[in-house]
Amino acid sequence: MKSLIRLLLLVMLASFSFSCSTDSLDENANALNENLVIPQAKTIEIQILELINNHRLSLGLNPLANMDIIKGQAYTHTEHMVTENEVSHDNFFSRSNYLKANAGAKVVSENVAYGYTQASSVVNAWLKSDTHRENIEGDFTNFDVSAEQNVDGDWFYTNIFIKR
């Protein structure tokens, strides 16, 4: 029992010994971005981001800023879905933990989709779903999206939201 208490105290002491500012988080994110695959934004992705921000603004909500580190995580997951040829939230906690550790995220959420061929159709589908709409209208600060096609030309989407 004493060993367990000592271990807990040691962990707490170590936790309090290390602090970081948002400046250091920004520097860490910038350094990590050099190792991430961040493809150039496609027209459909830009349209999705604009549609989501326009929707948020129409409700009096803050617009969200895009972030390369989020784009990298979204792209990695979209590529996973394309490879598996299945829409999923596989490994969400890994993406969430990564963004919490490296982008200063306090909260992370995501929307995924499959098959829509236009930005407006995927955003409208998300808005018609309560859980997806909650993400779009949620208390977030940043977001980004990845849209990729499989060999048959079917689109897969990952839209990640964070609150810093």
Phi, psi and omega in degrees: 000317179297323179296320179295317179296316178299317179298315179298317178296320179296318178296316179297317179298316179296321179297318181283342181284337182250123176231159178216152177257169177293334177298315180292327176295319178297319178295318178297317180298318179296319179294319180293327180301332180295334181263346180279150171273114180234094182291157176298141182297133175276158178305316182297325179292315178300318179297319179299312180299317179295317180297318179295313179295321177298320177297314180299315180298324180295339178261003182080016179269159177292144173288154180261142177268139176279158183217132180301321182296326176289317178304317179299318179291319178297317181298315180301317180290320179298319177299322176299314180296320178298314180299317180280346185054044183207131177283134185198170170249026180312138175062025180304318184295331175294316177296316180299311180298321178299313181290328176292320182282330191240348180238005180073020180289136172262328180225140178226138176214162179211153170243140173233159179203168182212139167094341181288141185256351180229149179303315182297324181289321179289319179294318178298321178297316177298320181291334178280347179260126183305312184291321178291319178297321177302321177294313181298322183263007186286174180277077181238164180244332186220159177197169168196170187218152173230135176231122181224151179253145174276183184296338178271359180087007178280137182271140171238144184227140169229123179238114183251137179241140174226157169243125179262000000 
